[in-house]
Amino acid sequence: MCNLYRLNRAPDEVGKMFGAAAIATNAGEEIYPGYPGLVLAGAQLRTMTWGFPLSLTGKSGQKLKPKPVNNARADKLDSFMWRYSFAERRCLIPLTAFAEAEGMKGHKTRTWISLADQPVFTVAGIWRESDEWGPVYSMVMTEECIGMQGIHDRSPVIIAPSDRGQWQHGAPEEARALCKPYAGALHLDRTDEPWVRR
């Protein structure tokens, strides 16, 4: 599953790329679960928190801080947690790369995955309003892409420029047809950056 991605473009540049007005945002270049990120909801560029809040309770019944659920599996989009957002609130998440951890436990490093032909690309997302964090989004995941074997068995649903309208505005079954592994060329950047920064 994807727990880290980056968008190293300014919001006004992202807005121009997608025909949306620029906005002021507190989203950083690297986005982690529970952090703010930019999404395209309809024709609007918006800042939302990455992850649907999952309410948790402690052993004695006390409420704990919600956990962000930042990945929605394509084969689980009909579950209660996702189905209304999938039917009514699909969005696009712009990014320049997503990361997966590789290596031995305790020594994992970051492998950044990007598209060879698109410096900024979009992946499928769903969103909703939450009481806890305001607007939130989750990234839709499918089986691994060609070229990711051995890295992870899941990858984000990458939405081609020609399919962006279908993902956001098509009927749910039209959108579901896009939930498949990306068939194009990927660029892998295997770094020595620690997966967990202390």
PDB file of C-alpha atoms in Angstrom:
ATOM      1  CA  MET A   1       0.000   0.000   0.000  1.00  0.00           C
ATOM      2  CA  CYS A   2       1.133   3.576  -0.529  1.00  0.00           C
ATOM      3  CA  ASN A   3       2.095   5.488   2.617  1.00  0.00           C
ATOM      4  CA  LEU A   4       4.257   8.228   1.120  1.00  0.00           C
ATOM      5  CA  TYR A   5       4.184  10.288  -2.040  1.00  0.00           C
ATOM      6  CA  ARG A   6       5.523  13.614  -3.200  1.00  0.00           C
ATOM      7  CA  LEU A   7       4.410  16.525  -5.324  1.00  0.00           C
ATOM      8  CA  ASN A   8       7.360  18.819  -5.895  1.00  0.00           C
ATOM      9  CA  ARG A   9       5.516  21.481  -7.874  1.00  0.00           C
ATOM     10  CA  ALA A  10       4.104  24.777  -6.615  1.00  0.00           C
ATOM     11  CA  PRO A  11       0.292  24.940  -6.236  1.00  0.00           C
ATOM     12  CA  ASP A  12      -0.016  27.608  -8.957  1.00  0.00           C
ATOM     13  CA  GLU A  13       1.926  25.372 -11.376  1.00  0.00           C
ATOM     14  CA  VAL A  14      -0.308  22.412 -10.498  1.00  0.00           C
ATOM     15  CA  GLY A  15      -3.389  24.584 -10.990  1.00  0.00           C
ATOM     16  CA  LYS A  16      -2.222  25.630 -14.461  1.00  0.00           C
ATOM     17  CA  MET A  17      -1.520  22.017 -15.455  1.00  0.00           C
ATOM     18  CA  PHE A  18      -5.077  20.987 -14.661  1.00  0.00           C
ATOM     19  CA  GLY A  19      -6.967  24.182 -15.523  1.00  0.00           C
ATOM     20  CA  ALA A  20      -7.800  24.927 -11.884  1.00  0.00           C
ATOM     21  CA  ALA A  21      -7.361  28.132  -9.912  1.00  0.00           C
ATOM     22  CA  ALA A  22      -4.298  28.260  -7.659  1.00  0.00           C
ATOM     23  CA  ILE A  23      -4.935  28.091  -3.930  1.00  0.00           C
ATOM     24  CA  ALA A  24      -3.005  28.828  -0.765  1.00  0.00           C
ATOM     25  CA  THR A  25      -2.123  25.507   0.858  1.00  0.00           C
ATOM     26  CA  ASN A  26      -0.188  24.098   3.788  1.00  0.00           C
ATOM     27  CA  ALA A  27       0.588  20.880   1.870  1.00  0.00           C
ATOM     28  CA  GLY A  28       4.274  19.974   1.861  1.00  0.00           C
ATOM     29  CA  GLU A  29       6.341  18.339  -0.859  1.00  0.00           C
ATOM     30  CA  GLU A  30       6.266  14.917   0.856  1.00  0.00           C
ATOM     31  CA  ILE A  31       2.837  13.721   1.940  1.00  0.00           C
ATOM     32  CA  TYR A  32       2.306  11.102   4.657  1.00  0.00           C
ATOM     33  CA  PRO A  33      -0.965   9.677   6.058  1.00  0.00           C
ATOM     34  CA  GLY A  34      -2.700  12.333   8.158  1.00  0.00           C
ATOM     35  CA  TYR A  35      -0.890  15.180   6.364  1.00  0.00           C
ATOM     36  CA  PRO A  36      -2.498  17.751   4.048  1.00  0.00           C
ATOM     37  CA  GLY A  37      -2.230  17.181   0.300  1.00  0.00           C
ATOM     38  CA  LEU A  38      -3.591  18.705  -2.900  1.00  0.00           C
ATOM     39  CA  VAL A  39      -6.442  17.020  -4.770  1.00  0.00           C
ATOM     40  CA  LEU A  40      -8.551  17.856  -7.808  1.00  0.00           C
ATOM     41  CA  ALA A  41     -12.211  17.555  -6.860  1.00  0.00           C
ATOM     42  CA  GLY A  42     -14.217  18.360  -9.974  1.00  0.00           C
ATOM     43  CA  ALA A  43     -12.501  21.389 -11.499  1.00  0.00           C
ATOM     44  CA  GLN A  44     -11.275  22.645  -8.109  1.00  0.00           C
ATOM     45  CA  LEU A  45      -7.833  22.268  -6.602  1.00  0.00           C
ATOM     46  CA  ARG A  46      -8.331  21.712  -2.860  1.00  0.00           C
ATOM     47  CA  THR A  47      -6.292  20.931   0.237  1.00  0.00           C
ATOM     48  CA  MET A  48      -7.518  17.877   2.150  1.00  0.00           C
ATOM     49  CA  THR A  49      -6.128  15.527   4.785  1.00  0.00           C
ATOM     50  CA  TRP A  50      -4.791  12.231   3.424  1.00  0.00           C
ATOM     51  CA  GLY A  51      -6.756   9.440   5.080  1.00  0.00           C
ATOM     52  CA  PHE A  52     -10.337   8.810   6.159  1.00  0.00           C
ATOM     53  CA  PRO A  53     -10.465   8.957   9.980  1.00  0.00           C
ATOM     54  CA  LEU A  54     -11.045   5.586  11.622  1.00  0.00           C
ATOM     55  CA  SER A  55     -12.341   5.940  15.179  1.00  0.00           C
ATOM     56  CA  LEU A  56     -10.485   3.843  17.733  1.00  0.00           C
ATOM     57  CA  THR A  57     -11.173   3.009  21.375  1.00  0.00           C
ATOM     58  CA  GLY A  58      -8.769   1.958  24.095  1.00  0.00           C
ATOM     59  CA  LYS A  59      -8.986  -1.159  26.280  1.00  0.00           C
ATOM     60  CA  SER A  60     -11.122   0.650  28.845  1.00  0.00           C
ATOM     61  CA  GLY A  61     -13.427   2.158  26.203  1.00  0.00           C
ATOM     62  CA  GLN A  62     -11.841   5.599  26.040  1.00  0.00           C
ATOM     63  CA  LYS A  63     -11.740   7.341  22.672  1.00  0.00           C
ATOM     64  CA  LEU A  64      -8.327   7.392  21.037  1.00  0.00           C
ATOM     65  CA  LYS A  65      -6.975   9.636  18.319  1.00  0.00           C
ATOM     66  CA  PRO A  66      -8.435   8.542  14.940  1.00  0.00           C
ATOM     67  CA  LYS A  67      -6.167   6.660  12.539  1.00  0.00           C
ATOM     68  CA  PRO A  68      -5.975   7.879   8.915  1.00  0.00           C
ATOM     69  CA  VAL A  69      -6.983   5.156   6.444  1.00  0.00           C
ATOM     70  CA  ASN A  70      -5.173   6.422   3.374  1.00  0.00           C
ATOM     71  CA  ASN A  71      -5.607   3.514   0.935  1.00  0.00           C
ATOM     72  CA  ALA A  72      -8.869   2.118  -0.465  1.00  0.00           C
ATOM     73  CA  ARG A  73      -8.492  -1.216  -2.250  1.00  0.00           C
ATOM     74  CA  ALA A  74     -10.302  -1.269  -5.607  1.00  0.00           C
ATOM     75  CA  ASP A  75     -11.848  -4.656  -4.756  1.00  0.00           C
ATOM     76  CA  LYS A  76     -13.291  -3.221  -1.511  1.00  0.00           C
ATOM     77  CA  LEU A  77     -14.897  -0.035  -2.903  1.00  0.00           C
ATOM     78  CA  ASP A  78     -18.379  -1.453  -2.219  1.00  0.00           C
ATOM     79  CA  SER A  79     -17.677  -1.716   1.526  1.00  0.00           C
ATOM     80  CA  PHE A  80     -19.485   0.670   3.872  1.00  0.00           C
ATOM     81  CA  MET A  81     -16.398   2.803   4.489  1.00  0.00           C
ATOM     82  CA  TRP A  82     -15.892   3.628   0.795  1.00  0.00           C
ATOM     83  CA  ARG A  83     -19.062   3.036  -1.204  1.00  0.00           C
ATOM     84  CA  TYR A  84     -20.739   6.458  -0.893  1.00  0.00           C
ATOM     85  CA  SER A  85     -17.527   8.331  -1.626  1.00  0.00           C
ATOM     86  CA  PHE A  86     -16.800   6.070  -4.601  1.00  0.00           C
ATOM     87  CA  ALA A  87     -20.305   6.585  -5.982  1.00  0.00           C
ATOM     88  CA  GLU A  88     -20.480  10.344  -5.381  1.00  0.00           C
ATOM     89  CA  ARG A  89     -17.064  11.907  -4.633  1.00  0.00           C
ATOM     90  CA  ARG A  90     -14.194  10.707  -6.795  1.00  0.00           C
ATOM     91  CA  CYS A  91     -11.122  12.924  -7.091  1.00  0.00           C
ATOM     92  CA  LEU A  92      -7.682  12.982  -8.686  1.00  0.00           C
ATOM     93  CA  ILE A  93      -4.474  13.120  -6.667  1.00  0.00           C
ATOM     94  CA  PRO A  94      -1.612  14.855  -8.506  1.00  0.00           C
ATOM     95  CA  LEU A  95       1.888  13.625  -7.693  1.00  0.00           C
ATOM     96  CA  THR A  96       5.395  13.413  -9.078  1.00  0.00           C
ATOM     97  CA  ALA A  97       6.281  10.056  -7.445  1.00  0.00           C
ATOM     98  CA  PHE A  98       5.126   7.580  -4.821  1.00  0.00           C
ATOM     99  CA  ALA A  99       7.420   5.601  -2.549  1.00  0.00           C
ATOM    100  CA  GLU A 100       7.618   2.011  -1.384  1.00  0.00           C
ATOM    101  CA  ALA A 101       9.938   0.531   1.222  1.00  0.00           C
ATOM    102  CA  GLU A 102      12.582  -1.967   0.108  1.00  0.00           C
ATOM    103  CA  GLY A 103      15.205  -3.878   2.040  1.00  0.00           C
ATOM    104  CA  MET A 104      15.653  -5.777   5.274  1.00  0.00           C
ATOM    105  CA  LYS A 105      13.487  -4.994   8.296  1.00  0.00           C
ATOM    106  CA  GLY A 106      15.084  -2.186  10.259  1.00  0.00           C
ATOM    107  CA  HIS A 107      17.131  -1.121   7.217  1.00  0.00           C
ATOM    108  CA  LYS A 108      14.420  -0.331   4.678  1.00  0.00           C
ATOM    109  CA  THR A 109      15.068   2.423   2.157  1.00  0.00           C
ATOM    110  CA  ARG A 110      12.849   4.472  -0.128  1.00  0.00           C
ATOM    111  CA  THR A 111      12.222   3.472  -3.712  1.00  0.00           C
ATOM    112  CA  TRP A 112      10.501   6.293  -5.598  1.00  0.00           C
ATOM    113  CA  ILE A 113       8.246   5.289  -8.481  1.00  0.00           C
ATOM    114  CA  SER A 114       7.269   7.768 -11.184  1.00  0.00           C
ATOM    115  CA  LEU A 115       6.026   7.672 -14.766  1.00  0.00           C
ATOM    116  CA  ALA A 116       8.652   7.793 -17.477  1.00  0.00           C
ATOM    117  CA  ASP A 117       6.522  10.045 -19.715  1.00  0.00           C
ATOM    118  CA  GLN A 118       4.659  12.302 -17.235  1.00  0.00           C
ATOM    119  CA  PRO A 119       6.544  14.492 -14.731  1.00  0.00           C
ATOM    120  CA  VAL A 120       3.245  15.095 -12.890  1.00  0.00           C
ATOM    121  CA  PHE A 121       0.596  12.382 -13.076  1.00  0.00           C
ATOM    122  CA  THR A 122      -2.690  11.626 -11.343  1.00  0.00           C
ATOM    123  CA  VAL A 123      -3.918   8.681  -9.328  1.00  0.00           C
ATOM    124  CA  ALA A 124      -7.471   7.778  -8.386  1.00  0.00           C
ATOM    125  CA  GLY A 125      -8.861   9.095  -5.133  1.00  0.00           C
ATOM    126  CA  ILE A 126     -12.132   9.326  -3.243  1.00  0.00           C
ATOM    127  CA  TRP A 127     -13.021  11.989  -0.696  1.00  0.00           C
ATOM    128  CA  ARG A 128     -15.580  13.069   1.880  1.00  0.00           C
ATOM    129  CA  GLU A 129     -16.150  15.624   4.619  1.00  0.00           C
ATOM    130  CA  SER A 130     -15.256  14.413   8.111  1.00  0.00           C
ATOM    131  CA  ASP A 131     -16.125  15.756  11.558  1.00  0.00           C
ATOM    132  CA  GLU A 132     -12.573  15.110  12.753  1.00  0.00           C
ATOM    133  CA  TRP A 133     -10.398  16.710  10.059  1.00  0.00           C
ATOM    134  CA  GLY A 134     -12.687  18.422   7.553  1.00  0.00           C
ATOM    135  CA  PRO A 135     -12.255  17.256   3.936  1.00  0.00           C
ATOM    136  CA  VAL A 136     -10.296  13.989   3.662  1.00  0.00           C
ATOM    137  CA  TYR A 137      -9.213  11.732   0.792  1.00  0.00           C
ATOM    138  CA  SER A 138      -7.969   8.209   0.255  1.00  0.00           C
ATOM    139  CA  MET A 139      -5.916   6.761  -2.610  1.00  0.00           C
ATOM    140  CA  VAL A 140      -7.443   3.883  -4.600  1.00  0.00           C
ATOM    141  CA  MET A 141      -5.142   0.858  -4.912  1.00  0.00           C
ATOM    142  CA  THR A 142      -5.088  -2.086  -7.316  1.00  0.00           C
ATOM    143  CA  GLU A 143      -2.726  -4.953  -8.160  1.00  0.00           C
ATOM    144  CA  GLU A 144       0.940  -4.154  -8.774  1.00  0.00           C
ATOM    145  CA  CYS A 145       2.024  -2.533 -12.036  1.00  0.00           C
ATOM    146  CA  ILE A 146       4.403  -4.226 -14.439  1.00  0.00           C
ATOM    147  CA  GLY A 147       7.834  -3.225 -13.202  1.00  0.00           C
ATOM    148  CA  MET A 148       6.822  -3.235  -9.517  1.00  0.00           C
ATOM    149  CA  GLN A 149       7.041  -6.996  -8.995  1.00  0.00           C
ATOM    150  CA  GLY A 150       9.102  -7.717  -5.919  1.00  0.00           C
ATOM    151  CA  ILE A 151       8.575  -4.206  -4.535  1.00  0.00           C
ATOM    152  CA  HIS A 152       4.909  -4.370  -3.504  1.00  0.00           C
ATOM    153  CA  ASP A 153       1.849  -6.389  -4.505  1.00  0.00           C
ATOM    154  CA  ARG A 154      -0.352  -3.261  -4.735  1.00  0.00           C
ATOM    155  CA  SER A 155      -0.017   0.029  -6.558  1.00  0.00           C
ATOM    156  CA  PRO A 156      -2.082   3.208  -6.910  1.00  0.00           C
ATOM    157  CA  VAL A 157      -4.645   3.327  -9.716  1.00  0.00           C
ATOM    158  CA  ILE A 158      -2.875   5.623 -12.185  1.00  0.00           C
ATOM    159  CA  ILE A 159      -5.350   7.647 -14.249  1.00  0.00           C
ATOM    160  CA  ALA A 160      -4.267   8.573 -17.776  1.00  0.00           C
ATOM    161  CA  PRO A 161      -4.943  12.174 -18.898  1.00  0.00           C
ATOM    162  CA  SER A 162      -7.614  10.920 -21.322  1.00  0.00           C
ATOM    163  CA  ASP A 163      -9.436   9.064 -18.494  1.00  0.00           C
ATOM    164  CA  ARG A 164      -9.553  11.844 -15.888  1.00  0.00           C
ATOM    165  CA  GLY A 165     -13.079  12.933 -16.812  1.00  0.00           C
ATOM    166  CA  GLN A 166     -14.330   9.343 -16.727  1.00  0.00           C
ATOM    167  CA  TRP A 167     -12.850   8.806 -13.256  1.00  0.00           C
ATOM    168  CA  GLN A 168     -14.361  11.962 -11.791  1.00  0.00           C
ATOM    169  CA  HIS A 169     -17.680  12.205 -13.630  1.00  0.00           C
ATOM    170  CA  GLY A 170     -18.470   8.786 -15.105  1.00  0.00           C
ATOM    171  CA  ALA A 171     -20.928   6.314 -13.642  1.00  0.00           C
ATOM    172  CA  PRO A 172     -19.453   4.132 -10.879  1.00  0.00           C
ATOM    173  CA  GLU A 173     -19.075   1.165 -13.246  1.00  0.00           C
ATOM    174  CA  GLU A 174     -17.233   3.360 -15.775  1.00  0.00           C
ATOM    175  CA  ALA A 175     -14.892   4.496 -13.009  1.00  0.00           C
ATOM    176  CA  ARG A 176     -14.440   0.926 -11.749  1.00  0.00           C
ATOM    177  CA  ALA A 177     -13.263  -0.105 -15.236  1.00  0.00           C
ATOM    178  CA  LEU A 178     -10.232   2.184 -14.729  1.00  0.00           C
ATOM    179  CA  CYS A 179      -9.134   0.349 -11.555  1.00  0.00           C
ATOM    180  CA  LYS A 180      -6.441  -1.761 -13.181  1.00  0.00           C
ATOM    181  CA  PRO A 181      -2.652  -1.885 -13.078  1.00  0.00           C
ATOM    182  CA  TYR A 182      -0.831   0.754 -15.110  1.00  0.00           C
ATOM    183  CA  ALA A 183       0.594  -0.734 -18.314  1.00  0.00           C
ATOM    184  CA  GLY A 184       3.047   2.047 -19.226  1.00  0.00           C
ATOM    185  CA  ALA A 185       6.722   2.493 -18.390  1.00  0.00           C
ATOM    186  CA  LEU A 186       7.724   3.288 -14.813  1.00  0.00           C
ATOM    187  CA  HIS A 187      10.893   4.944 -13.567  1.00  0.00           C
ATOM    188  CA  LEU A 188      12.305   3.432 -10.345  1.00  0.00           C
ATOM    189  CA  ASP A 189      14.691   5.461  -8.208  1.00  0.00           C
ATOM    190  CA  ARG A 190      16.175   3.147  -5.566  1.00  0.00           C
ATOM    191  CA  THR A 191      17.694   5.462  -2.973  1.00  0.00           C
ATOM    192  CA  ASP A 192      19.667   4.998   0.229  1.00  0.00           C
ATOM    193  CA  GLU A 193      17.223   7.299   2.073  1.00  0.00           C
ATOM    194  CA  PRO A 194      15.950   5.526   5.207  1.00  0.00           C
ATOM    195  CA  TRP A 195      12.259   4.659   4.987  1.00  0.00           C
ATOM    196  CA  VAL A 196      11.726   5.962   8.514  1.00  0.00           C
ATOM    197  CA  ARG A 197      13.496   9.210   9.251  1.00  0.00           C
ATOM    198  CA  ARG A 198      14.492   9.582  12.874  1.00  0.00           C
TER     199      ARG A 198
END
